[in-house]
Coordinates of C-alpha atoms and ligand atoms in Angstrom, one line a residue:
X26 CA 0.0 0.0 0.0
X27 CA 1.3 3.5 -0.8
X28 CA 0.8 5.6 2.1
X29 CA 1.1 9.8 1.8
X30 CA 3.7 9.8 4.3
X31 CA 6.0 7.7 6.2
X32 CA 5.7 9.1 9.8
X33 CA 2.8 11.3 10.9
X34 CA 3.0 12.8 14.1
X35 CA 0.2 14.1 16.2
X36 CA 1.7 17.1 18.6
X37 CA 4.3 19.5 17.7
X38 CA 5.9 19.4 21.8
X39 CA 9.2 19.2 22.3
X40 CA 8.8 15.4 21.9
X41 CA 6.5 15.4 18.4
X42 CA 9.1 18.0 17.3
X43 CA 12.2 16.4 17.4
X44 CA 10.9 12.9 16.7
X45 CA 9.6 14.9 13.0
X46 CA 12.8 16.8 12.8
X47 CA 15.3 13.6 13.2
X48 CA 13.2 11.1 10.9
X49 CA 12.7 14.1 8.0
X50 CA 16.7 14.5 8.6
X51 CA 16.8 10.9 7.7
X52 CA 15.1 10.7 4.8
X53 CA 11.7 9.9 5.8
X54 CA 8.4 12.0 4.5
X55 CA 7.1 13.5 7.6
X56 CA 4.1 15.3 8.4
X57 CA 3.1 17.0 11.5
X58 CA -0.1 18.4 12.8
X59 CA -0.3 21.0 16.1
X60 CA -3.8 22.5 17.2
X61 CA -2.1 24.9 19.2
X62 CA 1.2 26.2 19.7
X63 CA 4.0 25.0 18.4
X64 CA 6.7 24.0 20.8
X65 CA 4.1 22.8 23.5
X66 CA 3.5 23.0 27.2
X67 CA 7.3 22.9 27.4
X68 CA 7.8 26.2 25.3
X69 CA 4.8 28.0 25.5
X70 CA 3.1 27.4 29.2
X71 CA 5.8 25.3 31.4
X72 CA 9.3 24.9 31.7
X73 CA 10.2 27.9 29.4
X74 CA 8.0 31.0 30.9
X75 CA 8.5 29.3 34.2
X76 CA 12.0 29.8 34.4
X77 CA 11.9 33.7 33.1
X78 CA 9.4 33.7 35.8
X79 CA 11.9 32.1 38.2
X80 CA 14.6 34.9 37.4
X81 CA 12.1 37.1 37.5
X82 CA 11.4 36.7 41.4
X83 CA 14.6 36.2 42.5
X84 CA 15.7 40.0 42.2
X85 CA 14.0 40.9 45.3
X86 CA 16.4 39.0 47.3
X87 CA 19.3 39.7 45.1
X88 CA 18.3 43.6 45.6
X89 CA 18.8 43.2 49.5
X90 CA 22.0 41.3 49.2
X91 CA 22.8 43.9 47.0
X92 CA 22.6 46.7 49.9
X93 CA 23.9 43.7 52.5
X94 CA 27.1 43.8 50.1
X95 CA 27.4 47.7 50.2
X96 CA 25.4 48.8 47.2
X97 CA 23.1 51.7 47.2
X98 CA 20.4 50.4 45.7
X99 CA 16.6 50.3 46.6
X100 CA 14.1 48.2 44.9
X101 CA 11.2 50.1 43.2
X102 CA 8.0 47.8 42.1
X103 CA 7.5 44.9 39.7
X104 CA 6.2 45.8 36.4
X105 CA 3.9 42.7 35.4
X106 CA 3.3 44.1 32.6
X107 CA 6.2 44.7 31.1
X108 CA 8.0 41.5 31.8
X109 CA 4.5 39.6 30.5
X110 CA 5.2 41.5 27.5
X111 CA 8.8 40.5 26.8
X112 CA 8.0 37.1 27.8
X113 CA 5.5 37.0 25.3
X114 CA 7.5 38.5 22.8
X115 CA 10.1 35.3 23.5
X116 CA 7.9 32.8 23.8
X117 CA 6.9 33.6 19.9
X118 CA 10.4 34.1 18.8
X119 CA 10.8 30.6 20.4
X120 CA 7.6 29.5 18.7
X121 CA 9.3 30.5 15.6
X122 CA 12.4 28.6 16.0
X123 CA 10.4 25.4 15.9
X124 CA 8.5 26.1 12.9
X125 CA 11.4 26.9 11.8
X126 CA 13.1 23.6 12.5
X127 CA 10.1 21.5 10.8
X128 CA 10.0 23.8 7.7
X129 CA 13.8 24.0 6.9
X130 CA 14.4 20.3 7.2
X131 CA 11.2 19.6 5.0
X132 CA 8.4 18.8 7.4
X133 CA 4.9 19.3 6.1
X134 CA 2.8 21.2 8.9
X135 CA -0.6 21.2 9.7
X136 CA -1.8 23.8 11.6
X137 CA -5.2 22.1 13.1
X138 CA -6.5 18.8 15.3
X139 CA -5.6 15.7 13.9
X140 CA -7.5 12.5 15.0
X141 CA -6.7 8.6 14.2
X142 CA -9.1 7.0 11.7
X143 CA -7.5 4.1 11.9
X144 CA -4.1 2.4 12.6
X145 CA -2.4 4.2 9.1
X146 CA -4.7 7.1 8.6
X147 CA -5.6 10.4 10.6
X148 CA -8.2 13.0 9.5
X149 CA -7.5 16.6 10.4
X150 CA -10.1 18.8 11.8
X151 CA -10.8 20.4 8.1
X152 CA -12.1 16.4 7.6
X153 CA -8.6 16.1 5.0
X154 CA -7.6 12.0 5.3
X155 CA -3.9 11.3 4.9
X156 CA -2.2 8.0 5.2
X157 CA 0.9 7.3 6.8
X158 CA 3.1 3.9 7.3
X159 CA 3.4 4.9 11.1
X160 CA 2.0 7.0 13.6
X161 CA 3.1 9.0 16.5
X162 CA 1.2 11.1 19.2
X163 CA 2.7 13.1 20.9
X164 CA 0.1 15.5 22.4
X165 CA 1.0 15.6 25.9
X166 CA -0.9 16.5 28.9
X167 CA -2.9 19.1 30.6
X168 CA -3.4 20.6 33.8
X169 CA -6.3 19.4 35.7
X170 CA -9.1 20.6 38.5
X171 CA -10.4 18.4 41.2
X172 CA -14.1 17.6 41.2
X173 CA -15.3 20.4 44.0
X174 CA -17.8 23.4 44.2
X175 CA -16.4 25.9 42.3
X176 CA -13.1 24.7 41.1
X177 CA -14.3 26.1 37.4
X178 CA -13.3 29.6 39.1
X179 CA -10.1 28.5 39.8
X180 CA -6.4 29.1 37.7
X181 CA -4.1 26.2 36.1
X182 CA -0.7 26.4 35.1
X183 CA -1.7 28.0 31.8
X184 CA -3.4 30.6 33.0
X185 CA -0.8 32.2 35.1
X186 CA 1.1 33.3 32.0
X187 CA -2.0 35.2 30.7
X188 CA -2.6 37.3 33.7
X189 CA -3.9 40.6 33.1
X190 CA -2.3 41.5 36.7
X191 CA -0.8 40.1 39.5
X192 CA -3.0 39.2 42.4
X193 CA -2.3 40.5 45.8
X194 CA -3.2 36.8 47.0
X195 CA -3.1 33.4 46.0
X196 CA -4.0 30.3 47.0
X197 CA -2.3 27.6 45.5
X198 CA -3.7 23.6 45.9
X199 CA -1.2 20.8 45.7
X200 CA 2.2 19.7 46.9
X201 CA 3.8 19.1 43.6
X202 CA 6.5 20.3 41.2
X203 CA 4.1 23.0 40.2
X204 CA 2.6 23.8 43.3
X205 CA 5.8 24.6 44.9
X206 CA 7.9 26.2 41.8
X207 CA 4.6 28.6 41.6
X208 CA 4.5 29.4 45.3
X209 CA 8.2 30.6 44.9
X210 CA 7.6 32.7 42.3
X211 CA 4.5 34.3 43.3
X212 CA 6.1 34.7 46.9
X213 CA 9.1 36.7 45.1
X214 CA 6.8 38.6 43.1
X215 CA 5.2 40.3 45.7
X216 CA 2.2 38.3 45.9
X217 CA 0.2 37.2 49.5
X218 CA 0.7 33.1 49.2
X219 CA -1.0 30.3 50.8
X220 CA -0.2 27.0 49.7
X221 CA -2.6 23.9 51.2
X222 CA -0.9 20.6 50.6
X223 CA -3.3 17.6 51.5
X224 CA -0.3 15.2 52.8
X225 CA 2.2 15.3 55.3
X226 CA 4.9 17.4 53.6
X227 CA 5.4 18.5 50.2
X228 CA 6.9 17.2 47.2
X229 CA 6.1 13.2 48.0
X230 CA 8.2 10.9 46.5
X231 CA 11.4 13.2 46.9
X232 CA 13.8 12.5 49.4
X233 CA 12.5 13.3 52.8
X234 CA 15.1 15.8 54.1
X235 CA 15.4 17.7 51.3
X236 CA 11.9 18.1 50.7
X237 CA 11.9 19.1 54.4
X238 CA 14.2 21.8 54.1
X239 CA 12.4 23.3 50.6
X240 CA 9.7 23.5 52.7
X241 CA 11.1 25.4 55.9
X242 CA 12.9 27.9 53.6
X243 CA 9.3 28.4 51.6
X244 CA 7.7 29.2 55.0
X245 CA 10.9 30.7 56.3
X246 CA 10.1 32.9 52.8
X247 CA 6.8 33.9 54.1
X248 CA 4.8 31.6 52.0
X249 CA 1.7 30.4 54.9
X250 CA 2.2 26.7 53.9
X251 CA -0.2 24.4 55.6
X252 CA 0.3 20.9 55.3
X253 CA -3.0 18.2 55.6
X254 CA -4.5 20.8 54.9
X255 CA -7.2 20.8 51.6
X256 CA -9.9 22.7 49.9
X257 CA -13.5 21.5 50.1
X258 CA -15.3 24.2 48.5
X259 CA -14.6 27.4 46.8
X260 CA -17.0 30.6 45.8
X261 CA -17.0 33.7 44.3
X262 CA -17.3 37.1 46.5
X263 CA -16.1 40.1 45.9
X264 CA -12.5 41.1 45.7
X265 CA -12.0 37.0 44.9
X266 CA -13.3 33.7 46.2
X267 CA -13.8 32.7 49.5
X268 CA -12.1 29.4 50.3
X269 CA -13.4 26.6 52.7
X270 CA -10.9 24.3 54.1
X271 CA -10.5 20.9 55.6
X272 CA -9.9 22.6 58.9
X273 CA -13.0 24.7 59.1
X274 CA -11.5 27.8 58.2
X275 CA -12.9 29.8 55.2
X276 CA -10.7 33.1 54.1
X277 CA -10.6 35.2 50.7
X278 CA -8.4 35.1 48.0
X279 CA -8.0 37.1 45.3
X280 CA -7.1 34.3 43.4
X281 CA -6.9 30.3 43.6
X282 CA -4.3 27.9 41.4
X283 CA -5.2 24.6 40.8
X284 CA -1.9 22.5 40.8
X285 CA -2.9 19.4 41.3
X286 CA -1.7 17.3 38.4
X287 CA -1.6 16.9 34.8
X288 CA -3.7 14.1 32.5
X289 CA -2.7 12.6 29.3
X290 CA -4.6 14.1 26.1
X291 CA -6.1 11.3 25.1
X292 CA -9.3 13.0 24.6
X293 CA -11.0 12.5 21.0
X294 CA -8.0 11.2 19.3
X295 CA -9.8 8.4 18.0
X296 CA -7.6 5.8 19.6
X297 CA -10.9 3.3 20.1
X298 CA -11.6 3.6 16.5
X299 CA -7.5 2.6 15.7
X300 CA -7.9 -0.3 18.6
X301 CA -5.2 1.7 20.9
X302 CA -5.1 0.6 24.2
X303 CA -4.8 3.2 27.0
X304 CA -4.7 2.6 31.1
X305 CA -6.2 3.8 34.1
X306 CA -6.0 7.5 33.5
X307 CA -5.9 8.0 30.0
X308 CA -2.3 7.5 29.1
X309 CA -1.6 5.2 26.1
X310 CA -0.1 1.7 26.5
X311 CA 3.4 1.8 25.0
X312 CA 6.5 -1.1 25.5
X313 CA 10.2 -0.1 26.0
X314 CA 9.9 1.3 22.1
X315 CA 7.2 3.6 23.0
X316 CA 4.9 1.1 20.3
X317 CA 1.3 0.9 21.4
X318 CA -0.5 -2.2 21.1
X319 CA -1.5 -1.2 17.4
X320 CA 1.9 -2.2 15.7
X321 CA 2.4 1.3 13.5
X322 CA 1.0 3.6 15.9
X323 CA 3.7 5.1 18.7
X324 CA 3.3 7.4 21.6
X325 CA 5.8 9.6 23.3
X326 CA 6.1 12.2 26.2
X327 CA 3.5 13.1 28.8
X328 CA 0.6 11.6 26.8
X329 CA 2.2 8.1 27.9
X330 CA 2.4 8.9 31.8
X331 CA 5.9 7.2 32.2
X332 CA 8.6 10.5 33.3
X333 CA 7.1 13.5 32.5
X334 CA 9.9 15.9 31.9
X335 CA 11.1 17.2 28.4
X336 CA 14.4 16.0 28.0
X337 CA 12.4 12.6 28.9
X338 CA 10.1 13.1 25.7
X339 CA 12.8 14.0 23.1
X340 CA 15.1 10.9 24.4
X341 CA 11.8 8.7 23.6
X342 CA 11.6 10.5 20.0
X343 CA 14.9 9.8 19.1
X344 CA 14.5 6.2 20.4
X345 CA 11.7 5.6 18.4
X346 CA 13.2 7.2 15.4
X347 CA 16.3 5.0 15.8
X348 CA 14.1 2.1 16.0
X349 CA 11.9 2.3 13.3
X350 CA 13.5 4.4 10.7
X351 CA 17.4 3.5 11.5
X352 CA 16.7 0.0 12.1
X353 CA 18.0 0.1 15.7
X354 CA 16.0 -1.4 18.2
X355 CA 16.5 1.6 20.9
X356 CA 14.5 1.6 24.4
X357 CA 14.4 4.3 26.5
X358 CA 16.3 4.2 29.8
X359 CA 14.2 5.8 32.5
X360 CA 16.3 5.2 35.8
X361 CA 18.9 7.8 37.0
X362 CA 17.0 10.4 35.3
X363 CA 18.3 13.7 37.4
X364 CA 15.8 16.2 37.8
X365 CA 15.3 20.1 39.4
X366 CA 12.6 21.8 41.3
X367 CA 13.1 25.1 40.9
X368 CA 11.8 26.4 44.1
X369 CA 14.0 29.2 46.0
X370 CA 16.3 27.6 47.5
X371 CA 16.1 25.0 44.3
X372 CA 15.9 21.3 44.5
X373 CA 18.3 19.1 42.1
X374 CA 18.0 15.0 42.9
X375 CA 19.2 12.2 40.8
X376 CA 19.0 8.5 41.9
X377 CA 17.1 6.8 45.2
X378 CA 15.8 9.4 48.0
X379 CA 17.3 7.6 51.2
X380 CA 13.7 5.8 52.4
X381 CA 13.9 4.4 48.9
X382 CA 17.5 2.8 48.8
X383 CA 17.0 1.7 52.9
X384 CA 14.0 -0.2 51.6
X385 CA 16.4 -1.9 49.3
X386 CA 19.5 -2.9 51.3
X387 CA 22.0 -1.3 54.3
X388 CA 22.6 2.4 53.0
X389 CA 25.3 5.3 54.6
X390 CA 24.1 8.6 54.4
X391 CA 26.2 11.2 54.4
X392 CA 25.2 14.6 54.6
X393 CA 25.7 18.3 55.3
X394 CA 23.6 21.3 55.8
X395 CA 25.2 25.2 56.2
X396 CA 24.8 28.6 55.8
X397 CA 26.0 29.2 52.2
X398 CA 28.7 32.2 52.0
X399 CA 26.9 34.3 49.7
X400 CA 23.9 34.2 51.7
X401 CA 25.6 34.5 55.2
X402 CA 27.6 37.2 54.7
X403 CA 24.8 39.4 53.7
X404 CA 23.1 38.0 56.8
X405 CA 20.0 35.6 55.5
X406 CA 19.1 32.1 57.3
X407 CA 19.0 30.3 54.1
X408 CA 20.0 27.1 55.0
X409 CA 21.0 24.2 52.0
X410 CA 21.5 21.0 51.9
X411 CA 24.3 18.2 50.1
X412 CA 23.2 14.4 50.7
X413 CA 25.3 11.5 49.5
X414 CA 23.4 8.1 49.9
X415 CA 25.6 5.1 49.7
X416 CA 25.5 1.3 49.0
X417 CA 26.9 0.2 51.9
X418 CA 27.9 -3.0 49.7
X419 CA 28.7 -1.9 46.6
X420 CA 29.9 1.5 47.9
X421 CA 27.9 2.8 44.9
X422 CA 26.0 6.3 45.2
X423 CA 23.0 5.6 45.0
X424 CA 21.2 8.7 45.1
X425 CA 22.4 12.5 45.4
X426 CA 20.2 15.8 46.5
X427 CA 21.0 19.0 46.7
X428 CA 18.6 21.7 47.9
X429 CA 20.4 24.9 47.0
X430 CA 20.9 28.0 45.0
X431 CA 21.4 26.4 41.7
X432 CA 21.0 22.9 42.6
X433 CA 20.1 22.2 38.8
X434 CA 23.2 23.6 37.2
X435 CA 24.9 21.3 39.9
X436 CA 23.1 18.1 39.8
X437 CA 23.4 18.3 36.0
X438 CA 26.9 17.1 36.9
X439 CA 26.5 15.0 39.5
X440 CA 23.9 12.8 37.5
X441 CA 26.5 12.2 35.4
X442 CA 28.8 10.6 37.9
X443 CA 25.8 9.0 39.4
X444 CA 25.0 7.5 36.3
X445 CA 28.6 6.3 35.5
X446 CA 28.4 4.1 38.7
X447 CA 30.9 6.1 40.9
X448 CA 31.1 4.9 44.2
X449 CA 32.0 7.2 47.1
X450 CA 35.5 6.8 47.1
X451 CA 35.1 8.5 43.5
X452 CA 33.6 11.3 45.0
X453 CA 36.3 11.3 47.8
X454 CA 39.0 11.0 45.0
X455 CA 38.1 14.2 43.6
X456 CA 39.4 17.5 44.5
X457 CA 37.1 20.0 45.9
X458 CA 36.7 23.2 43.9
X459 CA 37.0 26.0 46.4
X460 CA 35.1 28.1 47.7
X461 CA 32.1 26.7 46.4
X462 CA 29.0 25.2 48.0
X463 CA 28.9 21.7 45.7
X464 CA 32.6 21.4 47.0
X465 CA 31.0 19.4 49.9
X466 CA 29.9 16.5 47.5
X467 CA 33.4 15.8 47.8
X468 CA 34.0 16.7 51.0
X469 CA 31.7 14.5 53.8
X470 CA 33.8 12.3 55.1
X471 CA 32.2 10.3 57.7
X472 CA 28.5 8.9 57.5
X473 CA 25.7 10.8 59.4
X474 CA 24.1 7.8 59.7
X475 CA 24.0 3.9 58.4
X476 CA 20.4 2.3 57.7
Ligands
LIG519 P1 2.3 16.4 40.6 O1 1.6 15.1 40.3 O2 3.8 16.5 40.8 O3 1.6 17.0 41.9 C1 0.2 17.1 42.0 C2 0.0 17.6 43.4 O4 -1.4 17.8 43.6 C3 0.3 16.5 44.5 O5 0.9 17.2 45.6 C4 -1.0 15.9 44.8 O6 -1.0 15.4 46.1 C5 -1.9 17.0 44.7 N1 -3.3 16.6 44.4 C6 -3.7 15.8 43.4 N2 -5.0 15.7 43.4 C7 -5.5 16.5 44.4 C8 -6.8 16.8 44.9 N3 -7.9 16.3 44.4 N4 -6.8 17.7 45.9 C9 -5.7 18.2 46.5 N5 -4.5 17.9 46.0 C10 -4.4 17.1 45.0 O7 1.8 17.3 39.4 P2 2.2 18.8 39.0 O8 1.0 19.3 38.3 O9 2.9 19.6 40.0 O10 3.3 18.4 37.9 C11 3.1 17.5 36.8 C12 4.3 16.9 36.3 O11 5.0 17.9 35.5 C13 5.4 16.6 37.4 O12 5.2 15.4 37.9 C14 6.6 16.7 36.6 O13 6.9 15.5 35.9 C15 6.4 17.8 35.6 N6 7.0 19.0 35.9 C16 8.3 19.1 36.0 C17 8.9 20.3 36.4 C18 10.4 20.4 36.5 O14 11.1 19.5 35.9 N7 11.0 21.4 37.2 C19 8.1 21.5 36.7 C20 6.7 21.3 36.6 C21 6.2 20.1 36.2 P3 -0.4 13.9 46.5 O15 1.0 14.1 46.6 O16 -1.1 13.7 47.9 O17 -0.9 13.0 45.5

C-alpha cells in the first residue's frame, strides 16, 4: 500500500518535534499536525515561561543582598506588565524557532486537530484523510481541577502566563512540582501566598530531608504553607473567592491555582476507532519502544504517563526514530534520570531518595547542611543542603540531593557521575573546587548515619 507519508506525528511538543525533525533529517516523508502552539506545554506554558518567571522573582532578594554587600540600591516595584510582555514576545520568537526547524528540514505542517481514523490514517479537523506507514502522538498532557464546588473559578498552570495582573493573594492547591515552583515565584513577586498541601509534607516521592528543608525555607520565605491541609469548597465574592478548608477555616483570596496534576490528552484522538489501548488515567499503553499495542501507531512524552519531563520526551523520540526508521531497536532508559525543582532555594536530585534505597539494602548517608557564603555574609538564614546516599555493599552512590541555589546547574553534573556508577571513594578521589558550596559533595567524610 502507498501511504502519503511515512511518519505522521500528532503534537508538535518538544517530543513530536524532534521525533519529526530527526526522521525528516533521515530521509523519511514527515508530516506534522499542532492545534495549538508550536513548541508545546514545554515552550509556550511550562518549563520555558516558568523559568523567566523564576529569574524574575529572585531580584528581590538579590536587591537586599545587594545593599547587605554595600550597594546603594533600593528596589522600586515589579512591572507585570512589562515583563509579560517581553515574555510573550520570547515565547513567539521561540515558537518560531520550531517552525522553523520543521520547515527548513522539509516537514509538512498542519496547523489544526488531527485524530486517528484508523491504525495508518488520521483525518484533520478540516475532515482532509492522509495516510501514513506509522504514527506517532505526541500531544501531551494538561493541567487538571479536582471535582469540588467551584473549582471552574479557579487558575491552572496555563493561566498564570496570561494574567492581566498580578493578584495580591493566592491560594495555591497541591504539593507538587508546580505547586511549589509557583508558590516561589508568586512569593518573590510580591504576591500574598497560601499553599494547602493535603499530605504530610510536600513534594512526595522526593527525598524526605530535602523536601523538608524546601519546605522550611518556603515558609521561612513567608509563604503560609499548611500541610494536611485541603480545599472543600470554593465561591466567588467580591475582591476574589472565599475558600473553605479541611480545617473549618474559610478566608478570601484574590485568586486560587489549581496544581494538582496533569492528565494525558487522550481525549477524542480516536484511539478506540485505531484499537489503541490506554490505562487507568488515559495514558496510552506503549512497550520499551514507545509502540502501542497497534503495531504502526507510537506514543511519546507526557501523553504516555511514564517520566514526564522534556528531556524525557525527546530521548523517547529519538529512540523511536532510531528504532523504526534506523533499524536500531532503541529503548528508552528511565532510571537515573536527574531532575530540578526550581523552588527558591532549588531542589536538584538524581537517583534513590534515602527511604527508597534503605527499603532496598544497608545504606550510609552522608550529609551536610550550612549557611551558604553568599547568603551568610549578607546575613539571611538560608539554610542548604548536600546528601550522599551510599550502597553500603557496593559503595555505589545511590542517590544525590541538593537543595540549593542552583542545585540544577549542579546536579546536572553529579547525574553524570551517578549514572557512571561512581562509588564514594570517586567522590572522595576528587578535589574539591574552592570556595564553592557543591565542593561538599566531595568533602563529607564520615557517614551521618547507616540504615
Ligand atoms: P504532581 O503530580 O507532581 O503534583 C500534584 C499535586 O497535587 C500533588 O501534591 C498531589 O497530592 C496534589 N493533588 C492531586 N489531586 C489532588 C486533589 N484532588 N486535591 C488536592 N491535592 C491534589 O503534578 P504537577 O501538576 O505539580 O506536575 C506535573 C508533572 O509535570 C510533574 O510530575 C513533573 O513530571 C512535571 N513538571 C516538572 C517540572 C520540572 O522539571 N521542574 C516543573 C513542573 C512540572 P499527593 O502528593 O497527595 O498525590
Amino acid at each position: 500500500m502507498a501511504f502519503d507519508y511515512d511518519l505522521f506525528v500528532i503534537g508538535g511538543g518538544s517530543g513530536g518535534v524532534r521525533a519529526a525533525r530527526v526522521a525528516a533529517q533521515g530521509g523519511a516523508r514527515v508530516a506534522l499536525a499542532e492545534e495549538s502552539r508550536y513548541g508545546g506545554t514545554c515552550v509556550i506554558r511550562g518549563c520555558v515561561p516558568k523559568k523567566l518567571m523564576v529569574f524574575a522573582s529572585e531580584f528581590p532578594d538579590t536587591i537586599a543582598e545587594a545593599r547587605a554587600y554595600g550597594w546603594e540600591v533600593t528596589q522600586g516595584a515589579f512591572d507585570w506588565g512589562a515583563f509579560r510582555a517581553k515574555l510573550h514576545a520570547e515565547l513567539d520568537r521561540l515558537e518560531g524557532v520550531y517552525r522553523g526547524i520543521l520547515k527548513g528540514n522539509g516537514v509538512e505542517t498542519f496547523d489544526m486537530r488531527a485524530r486517528l481514523v484508523d491504525p495508518h490514517r488520521v483525518e484533520l479537523a478540516d475532515g482532509t484523510r492522509l495516510s501514513a506507514r506509522h504514527i506517532l502522538i505526541a500531544t501531551g498532557g494538561r493541567p487538571v481541577r479536582p471535582d469540588l464546588p467551584g473549582a471552574a473559578h479557579g487558575l491552572v498552570s496555563d493561566d498564570l502566563f496570561l494574567m492581566e495582573r498580578l493578584p495580591e493573594s493566592i491560594l495555591i492547591i497541591g504539593g507538587g512540582y508546580i505547586a511549589c515552583e509557583f508558590a516561589c515565584i508568586l512569593n518573590g513577586l510580591g504576591v500574598q501566598v497560601t499553599q494547602f498541601y493535603r499530605g504530610a509534607q510536600v513534594l512526595r516521592g522526593f527525598d524526605d530531608e530535602a523536601r523538608g528543608l524546601v519546605s522550611e525555607e518556603m515558609t521561612g520565605a513567608g509563604i503560609d504553607l499548611r500541610l494536611e491541609t485541603n480545599i472543600t469548597a470554593m465561591e466567588k465574592v467580591a475582591g476574589g473567592y472565599r475558600v473553605r478548608a479541611t480545617d473549618g477555616q474559610e478566608a478570601v483570596y484574590e485568586q486560587v491555582l489549581f496544581a494538582t496534576g496533569r492528565a494525558p490528552n487522550t481525549r477524542d484522538l480516536g484511539l478506540e476507532a485505531a484499537g489503541v489501548a490506554v490505562g487507568r488515567k488515559g495514558e496510552i499503553v506503549v512497550d520499551a519502544y514507545s509502540q502501542t499495542n497497534v503495531p504502526s501507531v507510537y506514543a511519546i512524552g507526557d501523553v504516555t504517563d511514564r517520566v514526564n519531563l522534556t528531556p524525557v520526551a525527546i530521548r523517547e523520540g529519538m529512540a523511536f526514530v532510531e528504532t523504526v526508521f534506523n533499524g536500531n531497536p532503541t529503548p528508552v532508559d528511565h532510571e537515573l534520570i536527574p531532575t530540578a525543582i526550581f523552588t527558591r532555594p532549588e531542589m536538584g536530585t538524581v537517583g534513590l531518595s534515602e527511604e527508597e534505597a534503605r527499603a532496598r539494602g544497608p545504606v550510609e548517608v552522608y550529609a551536610t547542611t550550612f549557611k551558604p557564603m553568599r547568603e551568610g555574609f549578607a546575613g539571611r538564614a538560608t539554610r542548604v543542603l548536600m546528601k550522599l546516599v551510599v550502597c553500603a555493599t557496593t559503595r555505589r552512590v545511590l542517590g544525590c540531593h541538593i537543595v540549593a541555589p542552583g542545585a540544577g546547574e549542579m546536579i546536572q553534573l553529579a547525574g553524570i557521575a551517578v549514572r557512571m556508577g561512581a562509588t564514594k571513594e570517586d567522590f572522595d578521589r576528587t578535589v574539591a573546587v574552592h570556595p564553592t558550596m557543591a565542593e561538599e559533595i566531595v568533602t563529607m567524610k564520615t557517614p551521618v548515619r547507616h540504615a
